[in-house]
Coordinates of C-alpha atoms in Angstrom, one line a residue:
M1 CA 31.0 9.7 -8.7
K2 CA 29.3 12.0 -10.4
L3 CA 25.4 14.2 -9.7
L4 CA 23.6 13.9 -13.2
K5 CA 19.7 14.9 -11.7
F6 CA 17.3 15.6 -9.1
L7 CA 14.6 13.9 -9.1
L8 CA 11.4 15.3 -7.1
R9 CA 8.8 12.8 -5.4
Y10 CA 5.9 14.3 -4.8
F11 CA 3.9 12.3 -1.9
P12 CA 5.0 11.8 0.2
P13 CA 8.0 14.4 -0.1
G14 CA 11.3 13.3 -1.1
L15 CA 14.7 14.4 -3.0
A16 CA 16.1 11.2 -5.6
L17 CA 20.4 11.6 -6.8
E18 CA 20.7 10.0 -9.8
Y19 CA 24.2 9.4 -10.6
T20 CA 27.0 7.1 -11.8
Q21 CA 29.4 5.7 -9.8
G22 CA 32.2 3.0 -12.0
G23 CA 30.0 4.1 -14.4
V24 CA 27.2 2.4 -13.8
V25 CA 24.1 4.9 -13.2
K26 CA 21.9 5.0 -9.8
T27 CA 19.4 6.7 -7.4
K28 CA 19.2 7.5 -4.0
M29 CA 16.2 8.6 -2.6
I30 CA 15.8 10.9 0.4
D31 CA 12.6 11.1 2.2
L32 CA 11.4 14.5 3.2
L33 CA 8.7 12.9 5.4
D34 CA 8.7 16.4 7.6
L35 CA 8.9 18.9 4.7
S36 CA 6.2 21.8 5.7
A37 CA 6.2 26.0 4.8
E38 CA 7.5 26.4 8.1
T39 CA 10.9 24.0 6.5
D40 CA 14.1 26.2 6.0
V41 CA 14.2 24.9 3.5
R42 CA 18.5 26.4 2.4
A43 CA 19.0 25.0 5.7
L44 CA 18.1 21.5 4.1
A45 CA 20.0 21.4 1.2
E46 CA 23.5 22.2 3.5
S47 CA 22.4 19.6 5.4
I48 CA 21.4 17.0 2.2
K49 CA 24.7 18.2 1.0
A50 CA 26.9 17.9 4.1
A51 CA 25.4 13.9 4.8
E52 CA 26.0 13.0 0.4
P53 CA 29.4 13.1 -0.9
V54 CA 27.8 13.5 -4.2
V55 CA 26.1 16.4 -3.9
T56 CA 29.0 19.8 -4.5
E57 CA 29.1 23.2 -4.0
S58 CA 28.2 23.9 -7.1
V59 CA 25.1 22.5 -7.4
T60 CA 24.2 24.0 -4.3
E61 CA 21.8 26.0 -5.9
Q62 CA 19.7 24.1 -7.6
L63 CA 19.4 22.2 -5.4
V64 CA 17.4 24.9 -3.1
E65 CA 15.4 26.1 -5.5
T66 CA 14.1 22.0 -6.9
L67 CA 13.3 21.9 -2.7
Q68 CA 11.6 25.1 -2.9
K69 CA 9.7 23.9 -6.0
L70 CA 8.9 20.8 -3.8
Q71 CA 7.8 22.8 -0.4
A72 CA 5.6 24.9 -2.8
K73 CA 4.1 21.2 -4.3
V74 CA 3.7 19.3 -1.3
C75 CA 2.1 23.0 0.3
D76 CA -0.7 24.0 -2.5
T77 CA -3.7 24.7 -0.6
N78 CA -5.6 25.9 -2.7
A79 CA -9.1 23.5 -3.5
K80 CA -8.9 21.2 -6.2
P81 CA -11.9 20.2 -8.1
Y82 CA -13.1 16.7 -8.2
Y83 CA -15.7 15.4 -11.5
K84 CA -16.6 12.7 -12.6
Y85 CA -14.3 11.6 -15.2
K86 CA -15.1 8.1 -16.7
T87 CA -18.1 5.2 -16.1
L88 CA -17.0 2.3 -16.5
Q89 CA -19.3 -0.3 -17.8
T90 CA -17.4 -3.2 -16.4
H91 CA -18.7 -6.7 -15.0
L92 CA -22.3 -8.2 -15.8
L93 CA -21.8 -9.5 -12.0
P94 CA -20.1 -7.1 -8.4
L95 CA -16.9 -6.0 -8.7
T96 CA -14.8 -6.9 -5.9
N97 CA -11.1 -4.6 -6.6
I98 CA -10.2 -2.0 -8.3
A99 CA -6.2 -0.8 -9.1
F100 CA -4.4 1.4 -11.2
D101 CA -0.9 1.7 -12.8
K102 CA 2.1 3.1 -11.4
L103 CA 1.5 6.0 -14.4
G104 CA -2.9 6.4 -13.9
K105 CA -3.6 5.5 -17.7
R106 CA -4.8 1.5 -17.0
C107 CA -6.7 0.1 -13.9
L108 CA -8.4 -3.3 -13.5
T109 CA -11.5 -4.3 -11.6
G110 CA -12.1 -7.9 -10.5
S111 CA -16.0 -9.5 -10.9
Y112 CA -17.5 -12.0 -9.6
D113 CA -18.4 -12.5 -12.4
R114 CA -14.7 -14.6 -12.4
T115 CA -12.9 -12.5 -14.4
C116 CA -10.4 -9.4 -14.0
K117 CA -10.9 -6.7 -16.9
V118 CA -8.2 -4.1 -17.6
W119 CA -9.1 -0.7 -18.8
N120 CA -8.0 2.2 -20.5
I121 CA -8.6 5.3 -18.3
D122 CA -8.8 8.1 -20.8
S123 CA -10.9 6.2 -23.5
G124 CA -13.1 4.2 -21.0
T125 CA -12.3 1.2 -23.0
E126 CA -11.7 -2.5 -22.1
L127 CA -8.1 -3.5 -23.6
L128 CA -7.7 -7.9 -21.4
T129 CA -10.3 -9.9 -20.8
L130 CA -8.2 -11.9 -18.0
E131 CA -10.1 -15.4 -18.5
G132 CA -9.3 -18.4 -16.3
H133 CA -10.1 -18.7 -13.0
K134 CA -12.8 -20.8 -11.8
N135 CA -14.6 -18.4 -9.4
V136 CA -15.3 -15.5 -8.0
V137 CA -11.7 -12.9 -8.4
Y138 CA -11.9 -11.3 -5.5
T139 CA -8.0 -9.3 -5.9
A140 CA -6.1 -7.5 -8.3
S141 CA -3.5 -5.3 -8.8
F142 CA -0.3 -4.6 -11.0
N143 CA 3.5 -5.0 -10.6
N144 CA 4.3 -1.0 -9.6
P145 CA 6.5 0.7 -11.2
A146 CA 7.2 -2.2 -13.9
S147 CA 2.7 -2.2 -14.7
D148 CA 3.6 -5.1 -17.0
K149 CA 2.2 -8.0 -15.0
I150 CA -0.8 -8.4 -13.2
V151 CA -1.6 -10.6 -9.9
T152 CA -4.9 -12.6 -8.9
G153 CA -6.3 -13.8 -6.6
S154 CA -10.1 -15.9 -6.9
F155 CA -12.7 -18.1 -4.2
D156 CA -11.3 -21.2 -6.1
A157 CA -7.9 -20.8 -3.9
T158 CA -5.9 -20.3 -6.5
A159 CA -3.6 -17.0 -7.4
K160 CA -2.6 -16.4 -11.2
I161 CA 0.4 -14.1 -12.7
W162 CA -1.0 -12.4 -16.2
C163 CA 0.9 -10.2 -18.8
S164 CA -0.2 -7.2 -18.6
R165 CA -0.2 -6.2 -22.5
T166 CA -1.3 -9.5 -24.2
G167 CA -3.3 -10.9 -20.9
H168 CA -1.9 -14.2 -21.2
C169 CA -1.7 -16.3 -18.3
V170 CA 2.1 -17.0 -17.1
Q171 CA 1.7 -19.3 -14.2
T172 CA -1.2 -20.5 -11.8
M173 CA -0.5 -20.9 -8.3
W174 CA -1.7 -24.3 -6.5
G175 CA -1.7 -24.7 -2.5
H176 CA -3.9 -22.8 -0.8
S177 CA -7.8 -24.8 0.8
A178 CA -9.6 -22.2 0.3
Q179 CA -9.9 -18.8 -1.2
V180 CA -7.7 -16.6 -1.4
V181 CA -8.5 -12.7 -0.6
V182 CA -5.3 -10.9 -0.3
A183 CA -2.6 -11.4 -3.0
K184 CA 0.3 -8.9 -3.4
F185 CA 3.7 -9.1 -5.3
S186 CA 6.8 -7.8 -3.0
P187 CA 8.4 -4.3 -3.7
S188 CA 12.0 -6.2 -6.0
N189 CA 8.3 -7.7 -7.9
D190 CA 10.4 -11.2 -7.7
K191 CA 7.6 -12.9 -5.3
V192 CA 4.4 -13.2 -4.8
A193 CA 2.2 -13.5 -1.6
T194 CA -0.9 -14.9 -0.9
G195 CA -3.2 -14.4 1.9
S196 CA -6.6 -17.1 2.2
L197 CA -9.1 -18.0 4.5
D198 CA -7.3 -22.0 5.4
A199 CA -5.8 -19.3 7.4
T200 CA -2.1 -19.4 5.7
S201 CA -0.3 -17.1 4.0
K202 CA 2.3 -18.3 0.5
I203 CA 5.3 -16.9 -1.0
F204 CA 5.5 -17.7 -4.7
Q205 CA 8.4 -17.1 -7.2
T206 CA 7.2 -14.9 -10.1
E207 CA 9.1 -16.2 -12.7
T208 CA 8.7 -20.3 -12.2
G209 CA 4.8 -19.2 -9.4
R210 CA 6.5 -22.2 -7.8
E211 CA 6.0 -22.4 -3.8
L212 CA 9.0 -20.9 -1.9
A213 CA 7.3 -20.9 1.5
T214 CA 4.1 -21.4 4.1
L215 CA 3.1 -19.4 6.4
R216 CA 1.9 -20.8 9.8
G217 CA 0.6 -19.3 12.6
H218 CA -2.7 -18.0 12.7
T219 CA -5.6 -19.7 13.5
Q220 CA -8.2 -18.1 11.4
E221 CA -8.6 -16.9 7.9
I222 CA -6.2 -14.2 7.0
V223 CA -7.8 -11.0 5.2
A224 CA -4.4 -8.7 4.7
L225 CA -1.4 -8.8 3.8
H226 CA 1.4 -6.2 3.4
Y227 CA 5.1 -6.3 3.0
D228 CA 7.9 -3.4 4.5
N229 CA 9.4 -1.7 1.3
D230 CA 12.3 -3.6 1.3
G231 CA 10.2 -6.5 1.2
N232 CA 11.8 -8.4 3.8
Q233 CA 9.2 -8.1 6.6
M234 CA 5.6 -8.3 6.1
I235 CA 2.6 -8.1 8.3
T236 CA -1.3 -9.9 8.1
G237 CA -3.7 -9.5 9.4
S238 CA -6.5 -12.4 10.7
F239 CA -10.0 -13.1 12.1
D240 CA -8.8 -14.7 14.9
G241 CA -8.0 -10.3 16.3
T242 CA -3.8 -11.2 15.7
V243 CA -1.5 -9.0 13.4
S244 CA 1.7 -11.3 13.0
I245 CA 5.2 -10.3 11.7
W246 CA 7.1 -12.0 9.5
D247 CA 11.2 -12.4 8.3
T248 CA 10.1 -13.7 4.3
R249 CA 14.1 -14.5 3.6
T250 CA 13.9 -17.3 6.6
A251 CA 9.5 -18.3 6.5
S252 CA 9.8 -17.2 10.6
R253 CA 6.5 -15.6 12.4
T254 CA 8.9 -12.6 14.3
S255 CA 6.1 -11.3 16.3
V256 CA 2.5 -11.5 17.0
L257 CA 0.4 -8.2 18.3
I258 CA -2.0 -8.7 20.8
G259 CA -5.2 -6.9 21.8
H260 CA -7.6 -6.9 19.4
R261 CA -11.0 -8.6 21.7
A262 CA -12.6 -9.5 17.9
D263 CA -11.1 -9.9 13.9
L264 CA -9.2 -7.3 12.4
S265 CA -10.3 -6.2 9.2
N266 CA -7.0 -4.5 7.7
C267 CA -3.5 -4.2 8.9
V268 CA -1.2 -1.9 7.0
Y269 CA 2.1 0.7 7.5
N270 CA 2.6 3.6 7.1
F271 CA 4.5 5.0 4.7
D272 CA 9.2 4.8 6.0
C273 CA 7.1 1.4 8.1
S274 CA 7.5 2.5 11.7
L275 CA 4.7 2.1 13.0
I276 CA 1.7 -0.6 11.9
G277 CA -1.6 0.5 12.2
S278 CA -4.7 -2.1 12.9
S279 CA -8.2 -2.4 12.9
S280 CA -11.0 -4.5 14.0
M281 CA -13.9 -5.4 14.7
D282 CA -14.0 -4.4 18.3
K283 CA -15.3 -0.2 17.7
T284 CA -11.0 0.5 18.0
A285 CA -8.0 0.8 15.8
K286 CA -4.7 0.1 17.3
V287 CA -1.3 2.3 16.2
W288 CA 1.7 0.0 16.7
E289 CA 5.6 1.0 16.4
T290 CA 8.0 -1.2 15.0
R291 CA 10.6 -1.4 17.2
M292 CA 10.0 -3.4 19.7
N293 CA 6.0 -4.3 18.3
R294 CA 4.1 -2.1 21.0
C295 CA 0.9 -0.6 20.6
L296 CA 1.4 3.3 21.1
A297 CA -2.1 3.6 21.2
T298 CA -5.8 1.9 21.1
L299 CA -8.1 5.0 19.3
R300 CA -11.8 4.3 20.9
R301 CA -14.0 6.6 19.5
H302 CA -16.1 4.9 17.2
D303 CA -19.2 3.1 18.1
D304 CA -19.6 0.0 15.6
E305 CA -16.8 -2.3 13.6
V306 CA -14.2 -0.8 12.7
L307 CA -13.3 -1.5 8.5
D308 CA -10.5 -0.1 7.2
L309 CA -7.7 2.5 8.1
S310 CA -5.0 4.3 5.7
F311 CA -2.3 6.3 6.9
D312 CA -1.5 10.2 5.3
N313 CA 1.8 9.9 2.8
N314 CA 3.6 11.0 5.9
G315 CA 2.7 8.7 7.9
K316 CA 1.3 10.9 10.5
K317 CA -2.0 10.9 10.5
L318 CA -4.5 8.0 9.9
A319 CA -7.9 7.8 9.1
T320 CA -10.5 5.0 9.3
A321 CA -13.5 4.1 8.4
S322 CA -16.1 2.5 10.3
S323 CA -19.6 0.2 10.3
D324 CA -21.1 3.4 12.1
T325 CA -21.5 5.5 9.0
T326 CA -18.5 7.8 9.9
A327 CA -14.9 8.0 9.2
R328 CA -12.6 9.8 11.5
V329 CA -9.0 11.5 11.2
W330 CA -5.9 10.5 14.2
D331 CA -3.0 12.6 15.3
V332 CA -0.8 9.0 15.1
S333 CA 2.4 11.4 15.5
S334 CA 2.6 12.4 19.3
S335 CA -1.1 13.3 20.6
F336 CA -2.7 10.7 19.3
K337 CA -6.6 12.6 19.5
Q338 CA -9.2 12.8 16.8
L339 CA -8.4 15.8 14.2
A340 CA -11.7 15.0 12.4
W341 CA -14.9 13.9 12.6
M342 CA -17.2 13.0 9.1
K343 CA -20.5 12.1 9.6
D344 CA -22.8 12.6 6.3
H345 CA -23.2 9.5 5.1
R346 CA -25.7 6.8 5.4
D347 CA -25.0 3.2 5.5
E348 CA -21.5 2.0 6.7
V349 CA -18.2 3.1 4.9
S350 CA -16.4 0.3 4.2
K351 CA -13.3 1.9 2.8
V352 CA -11.2 5.2 3.6
R353 CA -7.7 6.7 2.0
T354 CA -5.8 9.6 2.5
V355 CA -4.4 13.0 0.2
S356 CA -1.9 14.9 2.4
S357 CA -1.7 18.1 2.4
C358 CA 1.1 20.5 4.4

């Protein structure tokens, strides 16, 4: 084995080792989720060198410099200016969804006008209109990082796969008996999973559009769906108040997370998939650990329905959004205490995302 170079991932922090083995170029990612201003970078470099044979004494100083660069970026506390970059005159009817490609150069918009559009972010120009659905396009996303395909899900009970360069529809995936409200590529992009108001989730082959499995078990509508990092497991959230965990290789349900007393609004993994967060119309969010699938904490401070939630890049904080017009940030690493309360909105907060800092 021969090391070629170090590559950095800033958010969440990580180091990639690019090396050759048997004439083949390979990459190994090392997560550094605990990197902070207090981290002893030289000690960290030594621990990486001890664990990775491809990292030799001759590149130790280069590794230290690389880690220092990552540490400085992650811990940069300088205020970043935010300003309106572009306004897109998109659809005649309301938007349902926005998604970016890996490089942030293109975005998708789904709409009640039954179309999905592809936009050039820099110029603000429309690149493509994806036409073919017979009802609302409710969900749309790229197959990142390649970003050469798009999946859309519609109230017409189908999902479609499109070429992101030509706008040609390459597959239509049938089988649901009600609206498709979530559709996502697997991490390897060879499969698409869909969730529907018919209370089922389906897995399709990307290349052919063939249905591989139907996941049954929820008793009410499915409204959320997420793969884990390797694509071998998937979680679904439902109006039946539960989160189901599925083995995608066998299409079997391996666990059900029970505890909410009303409809779920969302469920998500943290970055390393060690935790699951769930939000509910019962005014709470819950944090579950994935080794034993136990509820670690119930977050109760909201006065109305919790509509969304999002882990930070390190998976140590959780943000929640609520119909009570507030958003809150919680520590989910140990204490599960509320860290922040944001309360200047005048109406419900329907979506929330986090920005990491050191």
